[in-house]
mmCIF file with all atom_site columns, C-alpha atoms in Angstrom:
data_model
loop_
_atom_site.group_PDB
_atom_site.id
_atom_site.type_symbol
_atom_site.label_atom_id
_atom_site.label_alt_id
_atom_site.label_comp_id
_atom_site.label_asym_id
_atom_site.label_entity_id
_atom_site.label_seq_id
_atom_site.pdbx_PDB_ins_code
_atom_site.Cartn_x
_atom_site.Cartn_y
_atom_site.Cartn_z
_atom_site.occupancy
_atom_site.B_iso_or_equiv
_atom_site.pdbx_formal_charge
_atom_site.auth_seq_id
_atom_site.auth_comp_id
_atom_site.auth_asym_id
_atom_site.auth_atom_id
_atom_site.pdbx_PDB_model_num
ATOM 1  C CA . MET A 1 1  ? 59.025 26.798 111.542 1.00 52.00 ? 1  MET A CA 1
ATOM 2  C CA . SER A 1 2  ? 59.940 29.939 108.382 1.00 76.00 ? 2  SER A CA 1
ATOM 3  C CA . GLY A 1 3  ? 60.344 28.425 105.603 1.00 81.00 ? 3  GLY A CA 1
ATOM 4  C CA . GLU A 1 4  ? 63.986 29.324 105.245 1.00 88.00 ? 4  GLU A CA 1
ATOM 5  C CA . GLN A 1 5  ? 65.324 28.043 109.195 1.00 87.00 ? 5  GLN A CA 1
ATOM 6  C CA . LYS A 1 6  ? 63.565 24.228 107.656 1.00 87.00 ? 6  LYS A CA 1
ATOM 7  C CA . ALA A 1 7  ? 65.484 23.972 105.016 1.00 90.00 ? 7  ALA A CA 1
ATOM 8  C CA . LYS A 1 8  ? 68.359 25.014 106.487 1.00 91.00 ? 8  LYS A CA 1
ATOM 9  C CA . ALA A 1 9  ? 67.611 22.372 109.221 1.00 92.00 ? 9  ALA A CA 1
ATOM 10 C CA . LYS A 1 10 ? 67.139 20.355 106.739 1.00 93.00 ? 10 LYS A CA 1
ATOM 11 C CA . GLY A 1 11 ? 70.148 21.042 104.035 1.00 93.00 ? 11 GLY A CA 1
ATOM 12 C CA . GLU A 1 12 ? 72.166 20.849 107.725 1.00 94.00 ? 12 GLU A CA 1
ATOM 13 C CA . GLN A 1 13 ? 70.745 17.517 108.286 1.00 96.00 ? 13 GLN A CA 1
ATOM 14 C CA . ALA A 1 14 ? 71.280 16.108 104.526 1.00 96.00 ? 14 ALA A CA 1
ATOM 15 C CA . LYS A 1 15 ? 75.325 17.923 104.186 1.00 96.00 ? 15 LYS A CA 1
ATOM 16 C CA . GLY A 1 16 ? 75.599 16.062 107.256 1.00 96.00 ? 16 GLY A CA 1
ATOM 17 C CA . LYS A 1 17 ? 74.708 12.479 106.724 1.00 97.00 ? 17 LYS A CA 1
ATOM 18 C CA . LEU A 1 18 ? 76.170 12.815 103.146 1.00 97.00 ? 18 LEU A CA 1
ATOM 19 C CA . LYS A 1 19 ? 79.929 13.931 105.120 1.00 97.00 ? 19 LYS A CA 1
ATOM 20 C CA . GLU A 1 20 ? 79.722 10.782 107.487 1.00 97.00 ? 20 GLU A CA 1
ATOM 21 C CA . THR A 1 21 ? 78.542 8.694  104.636 1.00 97.00 ? 21 THR A CA 1
ATOM 22 C CA . ALA A 1 22 ? 81.139 9.124  102.655 1.00 97.00 ? 22 ALA A CA 1
ATOM 23 C CA . GLY A 1 23 ? 83.521 8.999  105.823 1.00 97.00 ? 23 GLY A CA 1
ATOM 24 C CA . ARG A 1 24 ? 82.592 6.252  106.537 1.00 97.00 ? 24 ARG A CA 1
ATOM 25 C CA . LEU A 1 25 ? 83.674 4.662  102.574 1.00 98.00 ? 25 LEU A CA 1
ATOM 26 C CA . THR A 1 26 ? 86.388 5.921  102.233 1.00 97.00 ? 26 THR A CA 1
ATOM 27 C CA . GLY A 1 27 ? 87.928 4.735  106.463 1.00 97.00 ? 27 GLY A CA 1
ATOM 28 C CA . ASN A 1 28 ? 87.838 8.812  107.725 1.00 97.00 ? 28 ASN A CA 1
ATOM 29 C CA . GLU A 1 29 ? 86.398 9.028  111.267 1.00 97.00 ? 29 GLU A CA 1
ATOM 30 C CA . ARG A 1 30 ? 86.949 12.706 111.256 1.00 97.00 ? 30 ARG A CA 1
ATOM 31 C CA . ARG A 1 31 ? 84.953 13.503 107.618 1.00 97.00 ? 31 ARG A CA 1
ATOM 32 C CA . ALA A 1 32 ? 82.327 10.711 109.496 1.00 97.00 ? 32 ALA A CA 1
ATOM 33 C CA . ALA A 1 33 ? 82.097 12.501 113.656 1.00 97.00 ? 33 ALA A CA 1
ATOM 34 C CA . GLU A 1 34 ? 82.163 15.421 111.210 1.00 97.00 ? 34 GLU A CA 1
ATOM 35 C CA . GLY A 1 35 ? 78.677 14.418 109.478 1.00 97.00 ? 35 GLY A CA 1
ATOM 36 C CA . ARG A 1 36 ? 77.425 13.177 113.017 1.00 97.00 ? 36 ARG A CA 1
ATOM 37 C CA . THR A 1 37 ? 78.084 17.146 113.883 1.00 97.00 ? 37 THR A CA 1
ATOM 38 C CA . ASP A 1 38 ? 75.989 18.499 111.292 1.00 96.00 ? 38 ASP A CA 1
ATOM 39 C CA . GLN A 1 39 ? 73.518 16.349 111.606 1.00 97.00 ? 39 GLN A CA 1
ATOM 40 C CA . ALA A 1 40 ? 73.325 17.356 114.963 1.00 97.00 ? 40 ALA A CA 1
ATOM 41 C CA . ARG A 1 41 ? 72.634 20.790 114.423 1.00 95.00 ? 41 ARG A CA 1
ATOM 42 C CA . GLY A 1 42 ? 70.412 20.512 111.372 1.00 95.00 ? 42 GLY A CA 1
ATOM 43 C CA . ASP A 1 43 ? 68.577 18.436 114.553 1.00 96.00 ? 43 ASP A CA 1
ATOM 44 C CA . ALA A 1 44 ? 68.940 21.454 116.946 1.00 96.00 ? 44 ALA A CA 1
ATOM 45 C CA . ARG A 1 45 ? 67.911 24.045 114.326 1.00 93.00 ? 45 ARG A CA 1
ATOM 46 C CA . GLU A 1 46 ? 65.075 22.723 114.117 1.00 94.00 ? 46 GLU A CA 1
ATOM 47 C CA . ALA A 1 47 ? 64.234 21.753 117.562 1.00 94.00 ? 47 ALA A CA 1
ATOM 48 C CA . LYS A 1 48 ? 64.040 25.368 118.315 1.00 92.00 ? 48 LYS A CA 1
ATOM 49 C CA . GLU A 1 49 ? 61.602 25.685 115.347 1.00 90.00 ? 49 GLU A CA 1
ATOM 50 C CA . LYS A 1 50 ? 59.657 23.799 116.603 1.00 90.00 ? 50 LYS A CA 1
ATOM 51 C CA . ILE A 1 51 ? 59.734 25.371 119.675 1.00 92.00 ? 51 ILE A CA 1
ATOM 52 C CA . LYS A 1 52 ? 58.929 28.744 118.166 1.00 88.00 ? 52 LYS A CA 1
ATOM 53 C CA . ASP A 1 53 ? 56.178 27.484 116.770 1.00 86.00 ? 53 ASP A CA 1
ATOM 54 C CA . VAL A 1 54 ? 54.502 26.229 119.690 1.00 87.00 ? 54 VAL A CA 1
ATOM 55 C CA . PHE A 1 55 ? 54.239 29.950 121.835 1.00 88.00 ? 55 PHE A CA 1
ATOM 56 C CA . LYS A 1 56 ? 53.332 31.151 118.250 1.00 81.00 ? 56 LYS A CA 1
ATOM 57 C CA . HIS A 1 57 ? 50.332 29.966 119.021 1.00 69.00 ? 57 HIS A CA 1
#
């Protein structure tokens, strides 16, 4: 997995977790949902990079 893409994936996951937590604490379900979406986007990016790594070896 390229370092840059891995960092982006982890960043999206962390940003999503923060948004989700903030949304839950403030009762803002829309922000919590956006956070879950960001986390899923990060998970998908990470999975894509792992698949690419498998085919490189």
